[in-house]
Amino acid sequence: MDFAKTKALFHLPEGMIYLDGNSLGPLPKATAARVAKTVTDEWGDMLIAGWNKAGWMAQPTALGDRIGRLIGAEAGHVTLGDTLSIKVYQALASAIELNPDRKVILSDTGNFPSDLYMAEGLVGSLGRGLELRTVAPEDVMASLSKDIAVLMLTQVDYRTGRMHDMAALTKAAHDLGIVTVWDLAHSAGALPVDLSGCNADFAVGCTYKYLNGGPGAPAFIYVAPRHISTTRPALSGWLGHAAPFAFDLDYRAGTGIERMRVGTPPVLQMAALDASMDIWADVDMHALRERSIALSEIFIAGVEAACPDLRLASPRDPNTRGSQVSFHHPDGYAMMQALIAQGVIGDFRAPDIMRFGFTPLFIDEGDVGHAIDILAAIIRDGTWDQPQFKQRAAVT
Ligand SMILES: *Cc1c(COP(=O)(O)O)cnc(C)c1O
């Protein structure tokens, strides 16, 4: 794969090294014109006819298939809409019903809080003695047992990049009759995922991180073919109905993955995502993974050599790490702000983690080398130790 070519497809502000594509992917150059066209030619000129004529109604499943290729999903088993938190709720609610006699949802303490909050909310609403149990990430395998209904995990830890073995955990869960829900927020577009090969049950993820769909881009949901006809959608909105335009008073779930749709799709966001999926259509995920590991390894070696005060927070073995690298430092927040002021964009996650994403579609060795040099200079010269870098903003 020619990554210089993909880099040229993104708008990257002059002088900026963007190591935050794991949090909000950058703008593909084709996106603005694509969205403008949807606004003027479709919304503007077609108005309501756009639902049929411009294919707006089919967008969630058409785009679902484009994403499905990246995550090893069977065709026709991924759809889009809503935000990831909503999709977590939806997948979990359906998964619980597949194991009606069990009471425990197992997750880990490295999970993204929203996933845990959504699970807590659902447990509270269902009120039939369900319990959310969390264990340390490394204890998940040993904590699987026959009282667990659903294992709900995020494959790659948002803070450290630590990666669960999806195939092994799914198999161990199935051997005990446990249904799995995988969150691919930091996996989709970051590394090869093989949902079908892992025999996964449910999966969800977002499209504004590695997939470059833009802020507010819709989330996706996958349901395994063997479950789809028996999966009951808890969020039974009209667009998941078998015949939305029959306007029946009773809900009847649509046949396939359509049933996981809820309401009106965000058409403009879908247009933006479609433009970015044009880039992803040609990406070989194995080549991308190889390059992501190579870039991450250069970064770790360079930072450890130049900044001995920073302590690696990510797994050292690249095979158990996603596409991000994090370091601990008690003054990590101020250091990250000083770094951002010099055009190297990473982010900070409480309590002390400086996080950097490696996204080969637009980051190359030159960028990684510059980022190391600038970080080393900031620490060596103590430039970070100034009041303006210690002021906490709302979004870190
Ligand atoms: C980014 C992320 C979210 C965010 O959810 P939204 O509803 O899209 O805001 C949820 N879960 C995980 C694991 C994430 O990484």
Short mmCIF file of C-alpha atoms and ligand atoms in Angstrom, two decimals:
data_model
loop_
_atom_site.label_atom_id
_atom_site.label_comp_id
_atom_site.label_asym_id
_atom_site.label_seq_id
_atom_site.Cartn_x
_atom_site.Cartn_y
_atom_site.Cartn_z
CA MET A 1 0.00 0.00 0.00
CA ASP A 2 1.18 3.50 -0.81
CA PHE A 3 0.63 5.51 2.38
CA ALA A 4 2.05 8.70 0.85
CA LYS A 5 -0.95 8.57 -1.48
CA THR A 6 -3.47 8.20 1.32
CA LYS A 7 -1.81 11.02 3.29
CA ALA A 8 -2.41 13.32 0.30
CA LEU A 9 -6.15 12.61 0.57
CA PHE A 10 -6.46 14.36 3.96
CA HIS A 11 -6.59 18.00 4.91
CA LEU A 12 -3.84 18.36 7.52
CA PRO A 13 -3.22 21.90 8.76
CA GLU A 14 0.21 23.28 7.89
CA GLY A 15 2.76 22.68 10.63
CA MET A 16 0.58 20.29 12.60
CA ILE A 17 1.44 16.69 13.49
CA TYR A 18 -1.86 15.10 14.32
CA LEU A 19 -1.47 12.16 16.69
CA ASP A 20 -5.12 12.23 17.72
CA GLY A 21 -6.81 10.42 14.84
CA ASN A 22 -7.80 7.80 17.43
CA SER A 23 -10.09 10.38 19.04
CA LEU A 24 -11.33 12.48 16.11
CA GLY A 25 -10.08 11.54 12.65
CA PRO A 26 -9.02 14.39 10.32
CA LEU A 27 -11.03 15.72 7.39
CA PRO A 28 -10.66 13.91 4.05
CA LYS A 29 -10.23 16.48 1.28
CA ALA A 30 -13.21 15.07 -0.63
CA THR A 31 -15.62 15.42 2.29
CA ALA A 32 -16.50 19.12 2.05
CA ALA A 33 -17.55 18.91 -1.61
CA ARG A 34 -19.40 15.68 -0.97
CA VAL A 35 -21.41 17.15 1.90
CA ALA A 36 -22.02 20.36 -0.06
CA LYS A 37 -23.41 18.30 -2.91
CA THR A 38 -25.74 16.43 -0.57
CA VAL A 39 -26.89 19.75 0.87
CA THR A 40 -27.52 21.58 -2.41
CA ASP A 41 -28.28 18.89 -5.01
CA GLU A 42 -30.12 16.49 -2.74
CA TRP A 43 -31.66 18.32 0.20
CA GLY A 44 -31.86 21.60 -1.74
CA ASP A 45 -33.25 20.37 -5.06
CA MET A 46 -34.84 17.03 -4.29
CA LEU A 47 -36.27 17.85 -0.88
CA ILE A 48 -38.32 14.94 0.39
CA ALA A 49 -37.76 12.92 -2.79
CA GLY A 50 -34.15 12.53 -1.62
CA TRP A 51 -35.19 9.68 0.67
CA ASN A 52 -35.77 7.49 -2.41
CA LYS A 53 -33.99 9.29 -5.24
CA ALA A 54 -30.72 10.01 -3.48
CA GLY A 55 -30.74 6.74 -1.53
CA TRP A 56 -30.85 8.37 1.91
CA MET A 57 -32.98 5.58 3.35
CA ALA A 58 -30.56 2.88 2.17
CA GLN A 59 -27.45 4.75 3.41
CA PRO A 60 -27.19 3.08 6.86
CA THR A 61 -26.95 -0.45 5.46
CA ALA A 62 -24.91 0.53 2.38
CA LEU A 63 -22.37 2.22 4.64
CA GLY A 64 -22.68 -0.65 7.10
CA ASP A 65 -21.32 -2.98 4.44
CA ARG A 66 -18.40 -0.67 3.71
CA ILE A 67 -17.48 -0.76 7.40
CA GLY A 68 -18.27 -4.46 7.60
CA ARG A 69 -15.40 -5.23 5.25
CA LEU A 70 -12.96 -3.68 7.73
CA ILE A 71 -14.23 -5.64 10.72
CA GLY A 72 -14.78 -9.04 9.14
CA ALA A 73 -18.57 -8.87 9.25
CA GLU A 74 -20.76 -10.86 6.88
CA ALA A 75 -22.39 -8.65 4.21
CA GLY A 76 -25.74 -7.26 5.28
CA HIS A 77 -25.06 -7.53 9.02
CA VAL A 78 -23.94 -4.02 9.96
CA THR A 79 -26.07 -0.89 10.11
CA LEU A 80 -25.50 2.68 11.26
CA GLY A 81 -27.22 5.32 13.32
CA ASP A 82 -27.31 7.07 16.67
CA THR A 83 -24.22 7.36 18.84
CA LEU A 84 -22.05 4.59 20.20
CA SER A 85 -23.50 4.86 23.71
CA ILE A 86 -26.95 4.15 22.24
CA LYS A 87 -25.62 1.22 20.22
CA VAL A 88 -23.98 -0.23 23.35
CA TYR A 89 -27.35 -0.11 25.11
CA GLN A 90 -29.09 -1.64 22.15
CA ALA A 91 -26.63 -4.51 21.72
CA LEU A 92 -26.50 -5.22 25.44
CA ALA A 93 -30.29 -5.22 25.82
CA SER A 94 -30.62 -7.74 23.00
CA ALA A 95 -27.73 -9.86 24.24
CA ILE A 96 -29.20 -10.13 27.76
CA GLU A 97 -32.41 -11.53 26.34
CA LEU A 98 -30.52 -14.38 24.71
CA ASN A 99 -29.62 -15.60 28.21
CA PRO A 100 -32.81 -14.91 30.19
CA ASP A 101 -31.92 -17.14 33.16
CA ARG A 102 -28.59 -15.50 33.97
CA LYS A 103 -28.11 -12.33 35.97
CA VAL A 104 -24.59 -11.02 35.42
CA ILE A 105 -23.07 -8.69 32.84
CA LEU A 106 -19.29 -8.95 33.01
CA SER A 107 -17.05 -6.09 31.90
CA ASP A 108 -13.68 -4.70 32.89
CA THR A 109 -12.43 -1.64 34.74
CA GLY A 110 -10.53 -0.50 31.64
CA ASN A 111 -13.74 -0.08 29.69
CA PHE A 112 -14.79 3.36 28.52
CA PRO A 113 -17.05 4.77 31.25
CA SER A 114 -19.99 5.42 28.91
CA ASP A 115 -20.27 1.70 28.15
CA LEU A 116 -20.40 0.95 31.87
CA TYR A 117 -22.85 3.80 32.52
CA MET A 118 -25.17 2.54 29.78
CA ALA A 119 -25.02 -0.96 31.26
CA GLU A 120 -25.82 0.44 34.73
CA GLY A 121 -28.76 2.37 33.31
CA LEU A 122 -30.10 -0.69 31.53
CA VAL A 123 -29.72 -2.87 34.63
CA GLY A 124 -31.66 -0.26 36.59
CA SER A 125 -34.48 -0.11 34.04
CA LEU A 126 -34.82 -3.86 33.65
CA GLY A 127 -34.99 -4.32 37.41
CA ARG A 128 -34.92 -8.10 37.49
CA GLY A 129 -31.92 -8.64 39.68
CA LEU A 130 -29.33 -8.07 36.98
CA GLU A 131 -25.86 -7.04 38.07
CA LEU A 132 -22.98 -5.32 36.29
CA ARG A 133 -19.72 -6.91 37.45
CA THR A 134 -16.35 -5.38 36.55
CA VAL A 135 -12.96 -6.99 37.00
CA ALA A 136 -9.44 -5.91 36.05
CA PRO A 137 -8.80 -6.41 32.32
CA GLU A 138 -6.22 -9.12 32.93
CA ASP A 139 -8.68 -11.05 35.10
CA VAL A 140 -11.50 -11.27 32.56
CA MET A 141 -10.63 -14.74 31.27
CA ALA A 142 -10.43 -16.23 34.75
CA SER A 143 -13.70 -14.53 35.77
CA LEU A 144 -15.86 -16.19 33.13
CA SER A 145 -18.43 -18.46 34.71
CA LYS A 146 -21.83 -19.98 34.07
CA ASP A 147 -23.72 -17.27 35.97
CA ILE A 148 -22.68 -14.68 33.39
CA ALA A 149 -25.24 -13.76 30.76
CA VAL A 150 -23.18 -11.32 28.72
CA LEU A 151 -19.50 -10.47 28.41
CA MET A 152 -19.29 -6.82 27.32
CA LEU A 153 -15.81 -5.59 26.49
CA THR A 154 -14.07 -2.88 24.53
CA GLN A 155 -11.35 -4.68 22.58
CA VAL A 156 -8.75 -1.90 22.80
CA ASP A 157 -8.42 0.14 26.01
CA TYR A 158 -9.02 3.83 25.27
CA ARG A 159 -6.32 4.93 27.72
CA THR A 160 -3.49 2.48 27.26
CA GLY A 161 -4.16 0.72 23.97
CA ARG A 162 -4.09 -2.66 25.73
CA MET A 163 -5.86 -5.15 23.50
CA HIS A 164 -8.02 -8.12 24.49
CA ASP A 165 -7.71 -11.37 22.56
CA MET A 166 -11.15 -11.30 20.94
CA ALA A 167 -10.97 -14.79 19.46
CA ALA A 168 -9.86 -16.48 22.68
CA LEU A 169 -12.28 -14.63 24.97
CA THR A 170 -15.22 -15.16 22.63
CA LYS A 171 -14.48 -18.88 22.45
CA ALA A 172 -14.06 -19.21 26.22
CA ALA A 173 -17.30 -17.26 26.74
CA HIS A 174 -19.22 -19.44 24.30
CA ASP A 175 -17.95 -22.60 25.96
CA LEU A 176 -19.73 -21.38 29.11
CA GLY A 177 -22.87 -20.26 27.30
CA ILE A 178 -22.04 -16.54 27.57
CA VAL A 179 -23.11 -14.07 24.84
CA THR A 180 -20.50 -11.48 23.81
CA VAL A 181 -20.77 -7.77 23.01
CA TRP A 182 -17.57 -6.25 21.59
CA ASP A 183 -17.00 -2.52 21.40
CA LEU A 184 -14.71 -1.76 18.46
CA ALA A 185 -14.38 2.01 19.07
CA HIS A 186 -10.57 1.76 19.01
CA SER A 187 -10.37 -1.22 16.68
CA ALA A 188 -12.39 -0.34 13.57
CA GLY A 189 -9.93 1.25 11.15
CA ALA A 190 -7.06 0.66 13.60
CA LEU A 191 -6.35 -3.04 13.08
CA PRO A 192 -7.79 -6.05 11.30
CA VAL A 193 -10.87 -7.39 13.08
CA ASP A 194 -12.48 -10.68 12.16
CA LEU A 195 -15.95 -10.75 13.72
CA SER A 196 -17.08 -13.65 11.62
CA GLY A 197 -13.90 -15.66 12.23
CA CYS A 198 -14.15 -15.02 15.98
CA ASN A 199 -17.78 -16.10 15.98
CA ALA A 200 -18.66 -12.81 17.72
CA ASP A 201 -22.30 -12.27 18.70
CA PHE A 202 -22.76 -8.49 18.81
CA ALA A 203 -20.36 -5.64 18.03
CA VAL A 204 -20.61 -1.87 18.05
CA GLY A 205 -18.29 1.01 17.28
CA CYS A 206 -18.01 4.60 16.22
CA THR A 207 -16.99 6.21 12.95
CA TYR A 208 -15.54 9.57 14.02
CA LYS A 209 -12.32 8.09 15.44
CA TYR A 210 -10.14 6.03 13.08
CA LEU A 211 -12.77 6.04 10.33
CA ASN A 212 -12.69 9.83 9.82
CA GLY A 213 -16.45 10.33 9.55
CA GLY A 214 -16.31 13.70 11.35
CA PRO A 215 -17.60 14.96 14.72
CA GLY A 216 -21.00 13.45 15.46
CA ALA A 217 -20.69 10.73 12.79
CA PRO A 218 -23.09 7.83 13.41
CA ALA A 219 -22.20 4.62 15.24
CA PHE A 220 -22.43 1.10 13.83
CA ILE A 221 -23.85 -2.15 15.14
CA TYR A 222 -23.25 -5.74 14.08
CA VAL A 223 -25.42 -8.75 14.89
CA ALA A 224 -24.23 -12.23 13.94
CA PRO A 225 -26.31 -13.91 11.23
CA ARG A 226 -27.26 -16.74 13.64
CA HIS A 227 -28.86 -14.27 16.04
CA ILE A 228 -30.45 -11.68 13.83
CA SER A 229 -33.86 -13.29 13.33
CA THR A 230 -34.30 -13.91 17.08
CA THR A 231 -32.79 -10.62 18.28
CA ARG A 232 -35.43 -8.40 19.82
CA PRO A 233 -34.61 -4.71 19.41
CA ALA A 234 -35.15 -2.95 22.71
CA LEU A 235 -35.11 0.39 20.91
CA SER A 236 -38.00 -0.49 18.64
CA GLY A 237 -38.19 2.62 16.50
CA TRP A 238 -40.22 2.93 13.33
CA LEU A 239 -37.29 2.54 10.93
CA GLY A 240 -36.49 -0.86 12.43
CA HIS A 241 -40.06 -1.97 11.73
CA ALA A 242 -40.66 -4.56 9.01
CA ALA A 243 -42.81 -2.04 7.12
CA PRO A 244 -42.22 1.49 8.43
CA PHE A 245 -44.48 3.06 5.87
CA ALA A 246 -47.41 0.80 6.66
CA PHE A 247 -47.68 2.80 9.89
CA ASP A 248 -49.02 -0.21 11.78
CA LEU A 249 -49.88 0.45 15.40
CA ASP A 250 -47.94 -2.62 16.51
CA TYR A 251 -44.23 -3.17 16.22
CA ARG A 252 -42.94 -5.96 14.04
CA ALA A 253 -39.14 -6.17 13.75
CA GLY A 254 -37.60 -5.87 10.28
CA THR A 255 -36.09 -9.01 8.82
CA GLY A 256 -32.32 -8.50 8.94
CA ILE A 257 -29.98 -5.97 10.50
CA GLU A 258 -32.61 -3.36 9.52
CA ARG A 259 -34.27 -4.12 12.83
CA MET A 260 -31.40 -2.46 14.69
CA ARG A 261 -32.23 0.87 13.06
CA VAL A 262 -34.16 3.26 15.27
CA GLY A 263 -35.15 6.56 13.65
CA THR A 264 -34.25 9.00 10.90
CA PRO A 265 -30.63 8.63 9.80
CA PRO A 266 -28.29 11.65 9.96
CA VAL A 267 -28.08 12.12 6.18
CA LEU A 268 -25.42 14.85 6.12
CA GLN A 269 -23.17 12.91 8.49
CA MET A 270 -23.67 9.81 6.38
CA ALA A 271 -22.54 11.75 3.32
CA ALA A 272 -19.38 12.80 5.15
CA LEU A 273 -18.74 9.23 6.26
CA ASP A 274 -19.30 7.91 2.74
CA ALA A 275 -16.59 10.24 1.42
CA SER A 276 -14.15 8.89 3.99
CA MET A 277 -15.16 5.29 3.25
CA ASP A 278 -14.05 5.91 -0.35
CA ILE A 279 -10.53 6.07 1.08
CA TRP A 280 -11.04 3.02 3.31
CA ALA A 281 -12.35 0.99 0.37
CA ASP A 282 -8.79 0.56 -0.92
CA VAL A 283 -7.07 -0.02 2.42
CA ASP A 284 -5.44 -3.39 3.14
CA MET A 285 -5.95 -3.73 6.90
CA HIS A 286 -2.98 -6.08 7.32
CA ALA A 287 -0.62 -3.62 5.62
CA LEU A 288 -2.08 -0.85 7.76
CA ARG A 289 -1.52 -2.85 10.93
CA GLU A 290 2.08 -3.59 10.00
CA ARG A 291 2.74 0.09 9.46
CA SER A 292 0.91 1.15 12.60
CA ILE A 293 3.14 -1.18 14.63
CA ALA A 294 6.27 0.09 12.89
CA LEU A 295 5.37 3.74 13.64
CA SER A 296 4.42 2.96 17.25
CA GLU A 297 7.69 1.10 17.82
CA ILE A 298 9.72 4.05 16.48
CA PHE A 299 7.81 6.36 18.80
CA ILE A 300 8.26 4.22 21.92
CA ALA A 301 11.98 3.70 21.30
CA GLY A 302 12.52 7.39 20.54
CA VAL A 303 10.57 8.70 23.54
CA GLU A 304 12.15 6.25 25.97
CA ALA A 305 15.61 7.23 24.76
CA ALA A 306 14.97 10.98 24.87
CA CYS A 307 12.53 11.32 27.79
CA PRO A 308 13.48 8.92 30.61
CA ASP A 309 10.93 10.54 32.96
CA LEU A 310 8.02 9.25 30.90
CA ARG A 311 6.84 5.76 31.78
CA LEU A 312 5.21 3.61 29.10
CA ALA A 313 1.54 2.99 29.94
CA SER A 314 0.88 0.79 26.91
CA PRO A 315 1.78 -2.86 26.54
CA ARG A 316 5.31 -3.27 25.24
CA ASP A 317 4.36 -6.21 23.04
CA PRO A 318 2.83 -4.71 19.88
CA ASN A 319 0.67 -7.81 19.44
CA THR A 320 -1.29 -6.91 22.58
CA ARG A 321 -1.52 -3.21 21.77
CA GLY A 322 -3.93 -1.33 19.49
CA SER A 323 -2.85 1.63 17.40
CA GLN A 324 -2.09 4.07 20.20
CA VAL A 325 0.75 4.61 22.63
CA SER A 326 0.45 6.21 26.06
CA PHE A 327 2.89 7.40 28.66
CA HIS A 328 2.44 8.22 32.33
CA HIS A 329 3.77 11.41 33.85
CA PRO A 330 2.37 13.33 36.85
CA ASP A 331 2.68 16.56 34.81
CA GLY A 332 1.32 14.90 31.68
CA TYR A 333 -1.49 17.42 31.29
CA ALA A 334 0.81 20.45 31.16
CA MET A 335 3.30 18.61 28.96
CA MET A 336 0.55 17.74 26.50
CA GLN A 337 -0.66 21.35 26.42
CA ALA A 338 2.89 22.55 25.72
CA LEU A 339 3.18 19.95 22.99
CA ILE A 340 -0.11 21.03 21.42
CA ALA A 341 1.08 24.65 21.51
CA GLN A 342 3.95 23.52 19.29
CA GLY A 343 1.69 21.74 16.81
CA VAL A 344 1.99 18.16 18.02
CA ILE A 345 -1.54 17.08 18.82
CA GLY A 346 -2.13 14.23 21.24
CA ASP A 347 -4.45 14.20 24.22
CA PHE A 348 -4.58 13.62 27.93
CA ARG A 349 -6.62 11.11 29.90
CA ALA A 350 -6.92 11.43 33.66
CA PRO A 351 -5.16 10.88 35.93
CA ASP A 352 -1.73 11.08 34.27
CA ILE A 353 -1.80 9.67 30.74
CA MET A 354 -0.44 11.35 27.61
CA ARG A 355 -1.99 9.55 24.65
CA PHE A 356 -0.81 9.43 21.05
CA GLY A 357 -2.61 7.77 18.14
CA PHE A 358 -0.80 6.23 15.18
CA THR A 359 -2.88 6.35 12.06
CA PRO A 360 -0.84 5.26 9.03
CA LEU A 361 -3.24 6.73 6.47
CA PHE A 362 -1.81 10.17 7.24
CA ILE A 363 1.09 9.81 9.73
CA ASP A 364 4.55 8.86 8.52
CA GLU A 365 8.06 8.33 9.95
CA GLY A 366 8.91 12.02 9.47
CA ASP A 367 5.95 13.04 11.64
CA VAL A 368 6.89 10.55 14.34
CA GLY A 369 10.50 11.76 14.37
CA HIS A 370 9.43 15.41 14.68
CA ALA A 371 6.98 14.59 17.45
CA ILE A 372 9.72 12.84 19.45
CA ASP A 373 12.12 15.79 18.97
CA ILE A 374 9.55 18.37 20.07
CA LEU A 375 8.46 16.34 23.10
CA ALA A 376 12.09 15.83 24.13
CA ALA A 377 12.81 19.57 23.83
CA ILE A 378 9.74 20.54 25.89
CA ILE A 379 10.80 18.25 28.72
CA ARG A 380 14.52 19.07 28.51
CA ASP A 381 13.86 22.84 28.54
CA GLY A 382 10.98 22.68 31.02
CA THR A 383 8.80 24.71 28.61
CA TRP A 384 5.73 22.87 29.90
CA ASP A 385 6.17 24.32 33.40
CA GLN A 386 4.12 27.48 32.83
CA PRO A 387 0.72 28.45 34.23
CA GLN A 388 -1.02 28.64 30.83
CA PHE A 389 -0.34 24.94 30.26
CA LYS A 390 -1.89 23.94 33.58
CA GLN A 391 -5.31 25.50 32.98
CA ARG A 392 -7.72 22.57 32.45
CA ALA A 393 -10.11 22.88 29.50
CA ALA A 394 -13.52 21.14 29.40
CA VAL A 395 -12.38 18.63 26.79
CA THR A 396 -8.94 17.17 27.44
C1 LIG B 1 -15.39 6.97 22.04
C2 LIG B 1 -16.11 5.92 22.81
C3 LIG B 1 -17.47 6.07 23.16
C4 LIG B 1 -18.21 7.34 22.86
O1 LIG B 1 -19.58 7.13 22.74
P1 LIG B 1 -20.49 8.21 22.01
O2 LIG B 1 -21.88 7.81 22.34
O3 LIG B 1 -20.18 8.13 20.53
O4 LIG B 1 -20.14 9.55 22.54
C5 LIG B 1 -18.10 5.01 23.81
N1 LIG B 1 -17.44 3.88 24.11
C6 LIG B 1 -16.14 3.71 23.79
C7 LIG B 1 -15.44 2.44 24.13
C8 LIG B 1 -15.43 4.74 23.16
O5 LIG B 1 -14.14 4.59 22.88
#
